[in-house]
PDB file of C-alpha atoms in Angstrom:
ATOM      1  CA  MET A   1       6.873  33.442 -92.940  1.00 52.00           C
ATOM      2  CA  ARG A   2       9.897  31.862 -91.123  1.00 57.00           C
ATOM      3  CA  VAL A   3       9.746  34.617 -88.856  1.00 51.00           C
ATOM      4  CA  ARG A   4       6.288  34.319 -87.942  1.00 52.00           C
ATOM      5  CA  THR A   5       6.855  30.468 -87.325  1.00 52.00           C
ATOM      6  CA  GLY A   6       9.889  31.283 -85.078  1.00 51.00           C
ATOM      7  CA  LEU A   7       7.896  33.822 -83.091  1.00 48.00           C
ATOM      8  CA  PHE A   8       5.007  31.572 -82.505  1.00 48.00           C
ATOM      9  CA  THR A   9       7.147  28.419 -81.466  1.00 46.00           C
ATOM     10  CA  GLY A  10       9.050  30.917 -78.890  1.00 45.00           C
ATOM     11  CA  LEU A  11       5.905  32.007 -77.589  1.00 42.00           C
ATOM     12  CA  LEU A  12       4.683  28.522 -77.196  1.00 41.00           C
ATOM     13  CA  LEU A  13       8.126  27.446 -75.297  1.00 40.00           C
ATOM     14  CA  LEU A  14       7.971  30.190 -73.099  1.00 38.00           C
ATOM     15  CA  VAL A  15       4.149  29.353 -71.939  1.00 36.00           C
ATOM     16  CA  GLY A  16       5.207  25.946 -71.473  1.00 36.00           C
ATOM     17  CA  ALA A  17       8.532  27.161 -69.427  1.00 33.00           C
ATOM     18  CA  MET A  18       7.028  29.789 -66.940  1.00 31.00           C
ATOM     19  CA  PRO A  19       5.484  28.737 -63.591  1.00 30.00           C
ATOM     20  CA  VAL A  20       1.368  28.847 -63.137  1.00 32.00           C
ATOM     21  CA  TYR A  21       0.277  32.050 -61.273  1.00 33.00           C
ATOM     22  CA  ALA A  22      -3.530  31.097 -60.429  1.00 40.00           C
ATOM     23  CA  GLN A  23      -6.424  33.280 -61.284  1.00 72.00           C
ATOM     24  CA  LYS A  24      -8.292  32.784 -58.412  1.00 84.00           C
ATOM     25  CA  PRO A  25     -12.121  31.609 -58.211  1.00 88.00           C
ATOM     26  CA  GLY A  26     -14.397  34.720 -57.754  1.00 89.00           C
ATOM     27  CA  VAL A  27     -12.268  36.882 -59.994  1.00 91.00           C
ATOM     28  CA  VAL A  28     -14.707  38.831 -62.486  1.00 94.00           C
ATOM     29  CA  GLU A  29     -13.365  40.220 -65.646  1.00 95.00           C
ATOM     30  CA  ILE A  30     -15.581  42.913 -67.541  1.00 96.00           C
ATOM     31  CA  GLY A  31     -14.184  44.356 -70.561  1.00 97.00           C
ATOM     32  CA  ALA A  32     -15.073  46.451 -73.632  1.00 98.00           C
ATOM     33  CA  PHE A  33     -13.566  45.518 -76.993  1.00 98.00           C
ATOM     34  CA  GLY A  34     -13.044  46.801 -80.755  1.00 98.00           C
ATOM     35  CA  ARG A  35     -13.724  43.698 -83.134  1.00 97.00           C
ATOM     36  CA  PHE A  36     -12.547  43.408 -86.953  1.00 97.00           C
ATOM     37  CA  THR A  37     -15.053  40.671 -88.235  1.00 96.00           C
ATOM     38  CA  LYS A  38     -13.925  38.690 -91.803  1.00 96.00           C
ATOM     39  CA  PHE A  39     -17.033  37.231 -92.703  1.00 91.00           C
ATOM     40  CA  GLU A  40     -17.795  34.030 -94.570  1.00 87.00           C
ATOM     41  CA  SER A  41     -16.502  34.725 -98.030  1.00 85.00           C
ATOM     42  CA  LYS A  42     -19.370  32.964 -99.612  1.00 81.00           C
ATOM     43  CA  LEU A  43     -21.809  35.672 -97.856  1.00 81.00           C
ATOM     44  CA  ASN A  44     -19.983  38.366 -99.941  1.00 84.00           C
ATOM     45  CA  PHE A  45     -20.495  40.815 -96.982  1.00 88.00           C
ATOM     46  CA  ASP A  46     -17.983  43.783 -96.264  1.00 92.00           C
ATOM     47  CA  ASP A  47     -15.593  42.866 -93.554  1.00 94.00           C
ATOM     48  CA  ARG A  48     -16.122  45.408 -91.036  1.00 95.00           C
ATOM     49  CA  LEU A  49     -15.393  46.843 -87.346  1.00 97.00           C
ATOM     50  CA  GLY A  50     -17.751  46.621 -84.404  1.00 97.00           C
ATOM     51  CA  VAL A  51     -18.060  46.927 -81.127  1.00 98.00           C
ATOM     52  CA  GLY A  52     -18.439  44.196 -77.841  1.00 98.00           C
ATOM     53  CA  ALA A  53     -18.567  43.780 -74.365  1.00 98.00           C
ATOM     54  CA  ARG A  54     -17.506  40.833 -72.297  1.00 98.00           C
ATOM     55  CA  LEU A  55     -18.116  39.140 -68.742  1.00 97.00           C
ATOM     56  CA  GLY A  56     -16.079  36.657 -67.278  1.00 96.00           C
ATOM     57  CA  VAL A  57     -16.062  34.732 -63.904  1.00 96.00           C
ATOM     58  CA  PHE A  58     -13.017  32.494 -62.642  1.00 96.00           C
ATOM     59  CA  VAL A  59     -14.869  29.190 -61.380  1.00 95.00           C
ATOM     60  CA  VAL A  60     -11.438  27.519 -60.818  1.00 94.00           C
ATOM     61  CA  PRO A  61      -7.677  28.553 -60.854  1.00 92.00           C
ATOM     62  CA  ASN A  62      -7.066  29.492 -64.558  1.00 94.00           C
ATOM     63  CA  LEU A  63     -10.493  28.769 -65.747  1.00 96.00           C
ATOM     64  CA  ALA A  64     -13.141  31.271 -66.449  1.00 97.00           C
ATOM     65  CA  VAL A  65     -16.509  31.335 -67.904  1.00 98.00           C
ATOM     66  CA  GLU A  66     -17.078  34.060 -70.224  1.00 97.00           C
ATOM     67  CA  ALA A  67     -19.707  35.455 -72.111  1.00 98.00           C
ATOM     68  CA  ASP A  68     -19.892  38.242 -74.724  1.00 97.00           C
ATOM     69  CA  VAL A  69     -21.817  39.887 -77.151  1.00 98.00           C
ATOM     70  CA  THR A  70     -20.656  42.100 -80.170  1.00 97.00           C
ATOM     71  CA  TYR A  71     -22.339  44.085 -83.039  1.00 97.00           C
ATOM     72  CA  THR A  72     -21.416  44.864 -86.237  1.00 96.00           C
ATOM     73  CA  ARG A  73     -22.919  46.741 -89.384  1.00 95.00           C
ATOM     74  CA  THR A  74     -21.922  45.808 -92.721  1.00 93.00           C
ATOM     75  CA  LYS A  75     -23.050  45.611 -96.355  1.00 90.00           C
ATOM     76  CA  THR A  76     -24.017  42.894 -98.942  1.00 83.00           C
ATOM     77  CA  GLN A  77     -22.204  42.975-102.462  1.00 81.00           C
ATOM     78  CA  GLY A  78     -25.351  44.567-103.500  1.00 79.00           C
ATOM     79  CA  ASP A  79     -25.249  47.288-101.191  1.00 84.00           C
ATOM     80  CA  LEU A  80     -28.019  46.087 -98.526  1.00 85.00           C
ATOM     81  CA  ASP A  81     -27.789  47.063 -94.758  1.00 90.00           C
ATOM     82  CA  VAL A  82     -26.931  44.045 -92.637  1.00 89.00           C
ATOM     83  CA  ARG A  83     -26.268  44.020 -89.023  1.00 93.00           C
ATOM     84  CA  ARG A  84     -24.557  40.818 -87.073  1.00 92.00           C
ATOM     85  CA  THR A  85     -24.750  40.317 -83.255  1.00 95.00           C
ATOM     86  CA  PRO A  86     -22.897  37.023 -82.442  1.00 95.00           C
ATOM     87  CA  VAL A  87     -23.357  35.864 -78.678  1.00 97.00           C
ATOM     88  CA  HIS A  88     -20.705  33.654 -77.257  1.00 98.00           C
ATOM     89  CA  LEU A  89     -20.582  31.612 -73.784  1.00 98.00           C
ATOM     90  CA  ARG A  90     -16.837  29.902 -73.568  1.00 98.00           C
ATOM     91  CA  LEU A  91     -14.726  28.417 -71.300  1.00 98.00           C
ATOM     92  CA  VAL A  92     -11.336  30.059 -70.983  1.00 98.00           C
ATOM     93  CA  TYR A  93      -8.262  28.578 -69.975  1.00 97.00           C
ATOM     94  CA  ASN A  94      -5.772  31.283 -68.579  1.00 96.00           C
ATOM     95  CA  ARG A  95      -1.987  30.513 -68.476  1.00 94.00           C
ATOM     96  CA  PRO A  96       0.166  33.269 -67.218  1.00 93.00           C
ATOM     97  CA  VAL A  97       3.487  33.995 -69.018  1.00 93.00           C
ATOM     98  CA  SER A  98       4.988  36.375 -66.820  1.00 91.00           C
ATOM     99  CA  ASP A  99       4.023  38.777 -64.054  1.00 87.00           C
ATOM    100  CA  LYS A 100       1.996  41.062 -66.324  1.00 90.00           C
ATOM    101  CA  ALA A 101       0.767  38.685 -69.353  1.00 94.00           C
ATOM    102  CA  THR A 102      -1.518  35.455 -69.659  1.00 95.00           C
ATOM    103  CA  ALA A 103      -2.173  33.464 -72.699  1.00 97.00           C
ATOM    104  CA  LEU A 104      -5.565  32.515 -72.954  1.00 98.00           C
ATOM    105  CA  VAL A 105      -7.440  29.699 -74.813  1.00 98.00           C
ATOM    106  CA  GLY A 106     -11.078  29.250 -75.031  1.00 98.00           C
ATOM    107  CA  ALA A 107     -13.657  27.139 -76.504  1.00 98.00           C
ATOM    108  CA  GLY A 108     -17.832  27.022 -76.327  1.00 98.00           C
ATOM    109  CA  TYR A 109     -21.012  28.144 -77.833  1.00 97.00           C
ATOM    110  CA  VAL A 110     -22.140  31.041 -80.300  1.00 97.00           C
ATOM    111  CA  ARG A 111     -25.358  32.046 -81.322  1.00 95.00           C
ATOM    112  CA  ASN A 112     -24.658  33.993 -84.544  1.00 90.00           C
ATOM    113  CA  ILE A 113     -27.672  36.492 -85.453  1.00 90.00           C
ATOM    114  CA  PHE A 114     -28.129  38.453 -88.674  1.00 87.00           C
ATOM    115  CA  ARG A 115     -30.523  40.988 -89.178  1.00 87.00           C
ATOM    116  CA  ALA A 116     -31.949  43.993 -91.563  1.00 85.00           C
ATOM    117  CA  ASN A 117     -31.898  42.740 -95.090  1.00 80.00           C
ATOM    118  CA  TYR A 118     -30.161  39.464 -94.407  1.00 76.00           C
ATOM    119  CA  ARG A 119     -32.025  37.270 -91.792  1.00 79.00           C
ATOM    120  CA  GLU A 120     -30.238  34.346 -90.110  1.00 79.00           C
ATOM    121  CA  THR A 121     -29.965  32.809 -86.652  1.00 83.00           C
ATOM    122  CA  SER A 122     -28.006  29.799 -86.219  1.00 86.00           C
ATOM    123  CA  SER A 123     -25.759  28.188 -83.550  1.00 92.00           C
ATOM    124  CA  GLY A 124     -22.218  26.710 -83.660  1.00 94.00           C
ATOM    125  CA  VAL A 125     -18.840  26.453 -82.044  1.00 97.00           C
ATOM    126  CA  ALA A 126     -16.634  29.202 -80.784  1.00 97.00           C
ATOM    127  CA  GLY A 127     -12.841  29.137 -80.309  1.00 98.00           C
ATOM    128  CA  LEU A 128     -10.598  32.111 -78.912  1.00 98.00           C
ATOM    129  CA  LEU A 129      -6.550  32.399 -78.602  1.00 98.00           C
ATOM    130  CA  GLY A 130      -5.758  35.753 -76.946  1.00 98.00           C
ATOM    131  CA  VAL A 131      -3.477  37.400 -74.439  1.00 97.00           C
ATOM    132  CA  ARG A 132      -3.849  39.739 -71.791  1.00 96.00           C
ATOM    133  CA  PHE A 133      -1.428  42.390 -70.625  1.00 95.00           C
ATOM    134  CA  GLY A 134      -1.820  43.571 -66.917  1.00 91.00           C
ATOM    135  CA  LEU A 135      -1.800  47.348 -66.269  1.00 90.00           C
ATOM    136  CA  GLY A 136      -1.495  47.469 -62.668  1.00 83.00           C
ATOM    137  CA  ASN A 137      -3.712  45.387 -60.225  1.00 81.00           C
ATOM    138  CA  ARG A 138      -7.223  45.799 -61.963  1.00 88.00           C
ATOM    139  CA  PHE A 139      -6.693  47.026 -65.549  1.00 93.00           C
ATOM    140  CA  ALA A 140      -5.511  44.954 -68.728  1.00 94.00           C
ATOM    141  CA  VAL A 141      -5.324  45.076 -72.545  1.00 97.00           C
ATOM    142  CA  ARG A 142      -6.718  42.253 -73.990  1.00 97.00           C
ATOM    143  CA  VAL A 143      -6.266  40.870 -77.568  1.00 98.00           C
ATOM    144  CA  ASP A 144      -8.212  37.775 -78.925  1.00 98.00           C
ATOM    145  CA  ALA A 145      -8.473  36.043 -82.255  1.00 98.00           C
ATOM    146  CA  THR A 146     -11.595  34.269 -82.549  1.00 97.00           C
ATOM    147  CA  GLY A 147     -13.135  31.855 -84.842  1.00 97.00           C
ATOM    148  CA  ASP A 148     -17.009  31.106 -85.195  1.00 96.00           C
ATOM    149  CA  TYR A 149     -17.811  27.724 -87.285  1.00 95.00           C
ATOM    150  CA  ILE A 150     -21.400  27.490 -88.076  1.00 89.00           C
ATOM    151  CA  PRO A 151     -22.174  23.930 -89.046  1.00 89.00           C
ATOM    152  CA  THR A 152     -25.707  24.225 -90.390  1.00 79.00           C
ATOM    153  CA  ALA A 153     -25.929  27.881 -91.379  1.00 70.00           C
ATOM    154  CA  GLU A 154     -29.181  29.129 -92.704  1.00 64.00           C
ATOM    155  CA  SER A 155     -27.377  30.564 -95.725  1.00 57.00           C
ATOM    156  CA  ARG A 156     -27.794  27.621 -97.559  1.00 49.00           C
ATOM    157  CA  PHE A 157     -31.723  29.122 -97.974  1.00 50.00           C
ATOM    158  CA  VAL A 158     -30.521  32.430 -99.152  1.00 53.00           C
ATOM    159  CA  PRO A 159     -33.762  34.290-100.502  1.00 55.00           C
ATOM    160  CA  PRO A 160     -33.131  35.369-103.915  1.00 52.00           C
ATOM    161  CA  GLN A 161     -33.678  38.959-102.860  1.00 52.00           C
ATOM    162  CA  VAL A 162     -30.124  39.145-101.308  1.00 59.00           C
ATOM    163  CA  ALA A 163     -28.075  39.901-104.151  1.00 55.00           C
ATOM    164  CA  GLY A 164     -24.520  38.294-103.874  1.00 57.00           C
ATOM    165  CA  VAL A 165     -25.095  35.952-101.144  1.00 63.00           C
ATOM    166  CA  GLU A 166     -24.193  32.274-102.247  1.00 64.00           C
ATOM    167  CA  LYS A 167     -25.676  29.238-100.975  1.00 63.00           C
ATOM    168  CA  LYS A 168     -23.589  27.344 -98.704  1.00 67.00           C
ATOM    169  CA  LYS A 169     -24.324  24.498 -95.980  1.00 76.00           C
ATOM    170  CA  SER A 170     -21.836  26.094 -93.345  1.00 83.00           C
ATOM    171  CA  ASN A 171     -20.330  29.253 -92.553  1.00 85.00           C
ATOM    172  CA  PHE A 172     -16.855  30.260 -90.485  1.00 92.00           C
ATOM    173  CA  HIS A 173     -16.479  33.838 -89.268  1.00 93.00           C
ATOM    174  CA  LEU A 174     -13.074  35.027 -88.386  1.00 97.00           C
ATOM    175  CA  GLY A 175     -12.434  37.954 -85.704  1.00 97.00           C
ATOM    176  CA  LEU A 176      -9.754  40.414 -84.082  1.00 98.00           C
ATOM    177  CA  GLU A 177     -10.453  41.749 -80.928  1.00 97.00           C
ATOM    178  CA  ALA A 178      -8.668  44.645 -78.465  1.00 98.00           C
ATOM    179  CA  GLY A 179      -9.959  46.234 -75.819  1.00 97.00           C
ATOM    180  CA  LEU A 180      -9.720  47.066 -72.092  1.00 97.00           C
ATOM    181  CA  SER A 181     -10.362  44.825 -68.932  1.00 95.00           C
ATOM    182  CA  LEU A 182     -11.388  45.219 -65.230  1.00 94.00           C
ATOM    183  CA  LEU A 183     -10.456  42.626 -63.129  1.00 91.00           C
ATOM    184  CA  LEU A 184     -12.211  42.367 -59.561  1.00 91.00           C
ATOM    185  CA  ARG A 185     -11.952  40.263 -56.795  1.00 82.00           C
ATOM    186  CA  ALA A 186     -15.198  39.230 -54.862  1.00 63.00           C
ATOM    187  CA  ASN A 187     -13.187  38.515 -51.589  1.00 58.00           C
ATOM    188  CA  ARG A 188     -10.197  40.907 -50.775  1.00 51.00           C
ATOM    189  CA  GLU A 189      -7.482  39.381 -48.727  1.00 47.00           C
TER     190      GLU A 189
END
């Protein structure tokens, strides 16, 4: 635990000590990623892997508007199929920490859609912490940790035929995403 705390503190000091290398307005990020989702524990869904895609546009230096969508198939405790598709819209601040690495902090909106044997559609707040590692001028590897808080989840009205899902007023889902990004400039210099 102390090692993790020390590494995290060192990363924060590094982020604060490095100069800002601006991401220019008009730069577009297109990405694809794999996602591991840890679902709200009271839903009793299996935590699973899924896939997703992202589109981001830098509107001012270091600040991008991003949209992403993911798809995950899971099962309930009663072995029923469930499909989750969260759609995110976020503002993401990009803080370069070196020539090749950028720290990411984002917040915004999530529309959470569950289908198949469990049906819920609700909105909430989404957060993101991540890092992008450059692989040359256009490609990057990106790793993000996400959290989706749904304050008025429909799981408070769980139908009795969905075995194992407990009633709860709000839901919180965690995610870990890793994938590739392509960065494109609208105007070349």
